[in-house]
PDB file of C-alpha atoms in Angstrom:
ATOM      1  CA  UNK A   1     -56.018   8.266  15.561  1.00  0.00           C
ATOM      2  CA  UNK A   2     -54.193   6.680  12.752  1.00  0.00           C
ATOM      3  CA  UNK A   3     -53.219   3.174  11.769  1.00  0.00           C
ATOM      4  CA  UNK A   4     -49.533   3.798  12.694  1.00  0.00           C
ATOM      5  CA  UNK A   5     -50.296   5.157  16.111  1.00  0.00           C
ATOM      6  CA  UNK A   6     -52.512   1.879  16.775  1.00  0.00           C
ATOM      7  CA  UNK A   7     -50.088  -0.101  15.702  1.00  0.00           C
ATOM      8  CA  UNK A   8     -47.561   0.613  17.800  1.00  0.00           C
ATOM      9  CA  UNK A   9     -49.536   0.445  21.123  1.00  0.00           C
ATOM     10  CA  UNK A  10     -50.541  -2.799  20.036  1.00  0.00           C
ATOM     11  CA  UNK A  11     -47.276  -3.575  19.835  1.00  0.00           C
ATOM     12  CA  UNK A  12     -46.118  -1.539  23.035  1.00  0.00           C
ATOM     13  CA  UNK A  13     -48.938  -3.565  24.523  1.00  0.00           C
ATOM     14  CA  UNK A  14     -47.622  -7.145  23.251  1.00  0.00           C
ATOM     15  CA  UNK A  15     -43.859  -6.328  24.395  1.00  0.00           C
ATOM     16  CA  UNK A  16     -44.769  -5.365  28.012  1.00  0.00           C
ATOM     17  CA  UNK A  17     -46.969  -9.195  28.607  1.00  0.00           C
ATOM     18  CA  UNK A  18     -44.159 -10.460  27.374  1.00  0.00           C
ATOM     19  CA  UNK A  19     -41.772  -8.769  29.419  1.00  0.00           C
ATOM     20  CA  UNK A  20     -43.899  -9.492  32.463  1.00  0.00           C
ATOM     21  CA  UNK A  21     -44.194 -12.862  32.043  1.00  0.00           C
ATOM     22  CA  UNK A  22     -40.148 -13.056  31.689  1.00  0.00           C
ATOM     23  CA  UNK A  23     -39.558 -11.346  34.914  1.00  0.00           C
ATOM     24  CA  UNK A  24     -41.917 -13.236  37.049  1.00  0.00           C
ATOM     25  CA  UNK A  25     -39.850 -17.006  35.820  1.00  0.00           C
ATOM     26  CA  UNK A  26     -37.121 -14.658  36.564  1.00  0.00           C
ATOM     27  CA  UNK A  27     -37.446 -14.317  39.773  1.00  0.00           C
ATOM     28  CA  UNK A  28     -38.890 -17.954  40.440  1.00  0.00           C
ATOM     29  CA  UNK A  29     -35.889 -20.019  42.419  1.00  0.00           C
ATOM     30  CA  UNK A  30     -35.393 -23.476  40.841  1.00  0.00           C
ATOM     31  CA  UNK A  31     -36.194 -26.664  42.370  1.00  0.00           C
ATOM     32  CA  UNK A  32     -34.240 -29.478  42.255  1.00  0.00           C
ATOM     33  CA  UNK A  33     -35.655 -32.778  41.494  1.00  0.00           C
ATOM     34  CA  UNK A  34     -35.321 -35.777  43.624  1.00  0.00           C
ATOM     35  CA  UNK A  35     -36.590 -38.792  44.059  1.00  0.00           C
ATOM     36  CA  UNK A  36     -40.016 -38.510  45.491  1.00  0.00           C
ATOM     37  CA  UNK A  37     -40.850 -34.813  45.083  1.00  0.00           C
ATOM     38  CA  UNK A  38     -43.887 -34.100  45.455  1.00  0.00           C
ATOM     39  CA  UNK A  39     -44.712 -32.284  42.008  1.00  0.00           C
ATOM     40  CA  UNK A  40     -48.045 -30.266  41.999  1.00  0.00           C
ATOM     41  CA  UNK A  41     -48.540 -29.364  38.263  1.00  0.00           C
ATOM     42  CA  UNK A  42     -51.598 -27.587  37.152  1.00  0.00           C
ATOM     43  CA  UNK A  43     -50.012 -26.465  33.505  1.00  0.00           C
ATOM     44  CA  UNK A  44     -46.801 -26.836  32.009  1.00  0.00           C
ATOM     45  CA  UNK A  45     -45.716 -23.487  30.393  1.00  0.00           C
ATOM     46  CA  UNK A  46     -42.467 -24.676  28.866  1.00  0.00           C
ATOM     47  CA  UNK A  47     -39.579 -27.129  28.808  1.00  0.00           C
ATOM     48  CA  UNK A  48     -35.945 -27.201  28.167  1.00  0.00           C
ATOM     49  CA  UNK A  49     -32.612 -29.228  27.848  1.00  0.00           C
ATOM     50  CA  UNK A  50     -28.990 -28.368  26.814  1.00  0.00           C
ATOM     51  CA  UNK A  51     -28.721 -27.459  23.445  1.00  0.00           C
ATOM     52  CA  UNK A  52     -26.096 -29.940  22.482  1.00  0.00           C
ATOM     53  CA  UNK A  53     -27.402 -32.984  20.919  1.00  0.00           C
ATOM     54  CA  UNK A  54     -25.984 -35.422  23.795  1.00  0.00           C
ATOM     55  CA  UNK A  55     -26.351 -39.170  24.133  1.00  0.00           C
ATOM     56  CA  UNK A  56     -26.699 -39.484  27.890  1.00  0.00           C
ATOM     57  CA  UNK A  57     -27.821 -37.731  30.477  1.00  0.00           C
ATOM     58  CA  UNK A  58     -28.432 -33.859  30.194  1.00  0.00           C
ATOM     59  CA  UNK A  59     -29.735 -31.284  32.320  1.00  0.00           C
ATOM     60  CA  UNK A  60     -33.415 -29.948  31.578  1.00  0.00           C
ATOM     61  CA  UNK A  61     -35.906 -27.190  33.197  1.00  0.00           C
ATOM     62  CA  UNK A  62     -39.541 -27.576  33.531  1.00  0.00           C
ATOM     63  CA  UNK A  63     -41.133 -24.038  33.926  1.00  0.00           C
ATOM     64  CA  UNK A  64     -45.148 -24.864  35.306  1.00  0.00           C
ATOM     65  CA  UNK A  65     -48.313 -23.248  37.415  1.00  0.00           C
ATOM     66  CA  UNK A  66     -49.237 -24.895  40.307  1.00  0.00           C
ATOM     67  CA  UNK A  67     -52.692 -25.596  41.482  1.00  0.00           C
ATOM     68  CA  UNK A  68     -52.200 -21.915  42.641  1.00  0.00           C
ATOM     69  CA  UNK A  69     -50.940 -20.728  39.477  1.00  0.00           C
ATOM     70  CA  UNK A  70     -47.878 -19.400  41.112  1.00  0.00           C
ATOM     71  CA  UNK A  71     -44.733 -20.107  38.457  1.00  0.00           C
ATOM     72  CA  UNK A  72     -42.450 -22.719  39.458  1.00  0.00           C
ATOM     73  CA  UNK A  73     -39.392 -24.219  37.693  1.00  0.00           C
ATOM     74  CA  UNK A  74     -37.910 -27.451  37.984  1.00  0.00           C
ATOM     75  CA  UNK A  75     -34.597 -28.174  37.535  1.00  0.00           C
ATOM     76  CA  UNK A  76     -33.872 -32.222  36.357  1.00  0.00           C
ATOM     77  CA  UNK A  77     -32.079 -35.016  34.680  1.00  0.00           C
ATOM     78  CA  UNK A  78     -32.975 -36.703  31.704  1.00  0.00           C
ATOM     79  CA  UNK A  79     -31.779 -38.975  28.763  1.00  0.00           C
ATOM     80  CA  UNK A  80     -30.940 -37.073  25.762  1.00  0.00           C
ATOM     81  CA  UNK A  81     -31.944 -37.204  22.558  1.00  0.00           C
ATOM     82  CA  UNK A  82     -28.966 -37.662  20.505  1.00  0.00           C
ATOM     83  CA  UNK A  83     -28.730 -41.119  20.503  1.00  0.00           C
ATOM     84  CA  UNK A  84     -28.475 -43.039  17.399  1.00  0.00           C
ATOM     85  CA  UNK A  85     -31.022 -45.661  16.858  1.00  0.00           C
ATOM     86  CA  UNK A  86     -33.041 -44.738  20.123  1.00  0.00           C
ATOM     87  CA  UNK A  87     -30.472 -46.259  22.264  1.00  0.00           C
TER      88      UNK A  87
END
């Protein structure tokens, strides 16, 4: 085999975990936070917010394993971080 042929099932390889991992938070539904969840976090895998640089309150997404490590996301509110001076 040559290096070229390696190379791209390495790569073949890489794109398809990452693929996989995509669809499965893909087809996770979102829970909503409220007061008083109960949250049962093992890992976080990632977080998010809006992309705009608000002061205020923005929407963000929590994407985590429980102590199953099934996926979850969480949907939730949170103070920004555009605010000038931290306040």
């Amino acid at each position: 085999m040559n290096t070229k042929t390696v190379y791209a099932a390495c790569l073949f390889a890489a794109l398809n975990i990452c693929t996989l991992s995509a669809r499965a938070e893909a087809a996770v539904t979102a829970q909503t936070y409220h007061y008083g969840t109960h949250l049962d976090i093992k890992r976080v895998v990632s977080m998010s917010q809006d992309p705009s640089p608000a002061c205020g309150v923005v929407n963000a997404r929590m994407t985590y394993l429980d102590s199953h490590d099934k996926p979850q996301v969480l949907d939730y509110l949170k103070f920004g971080d555009g605010c000038i001076g931290d306040n």
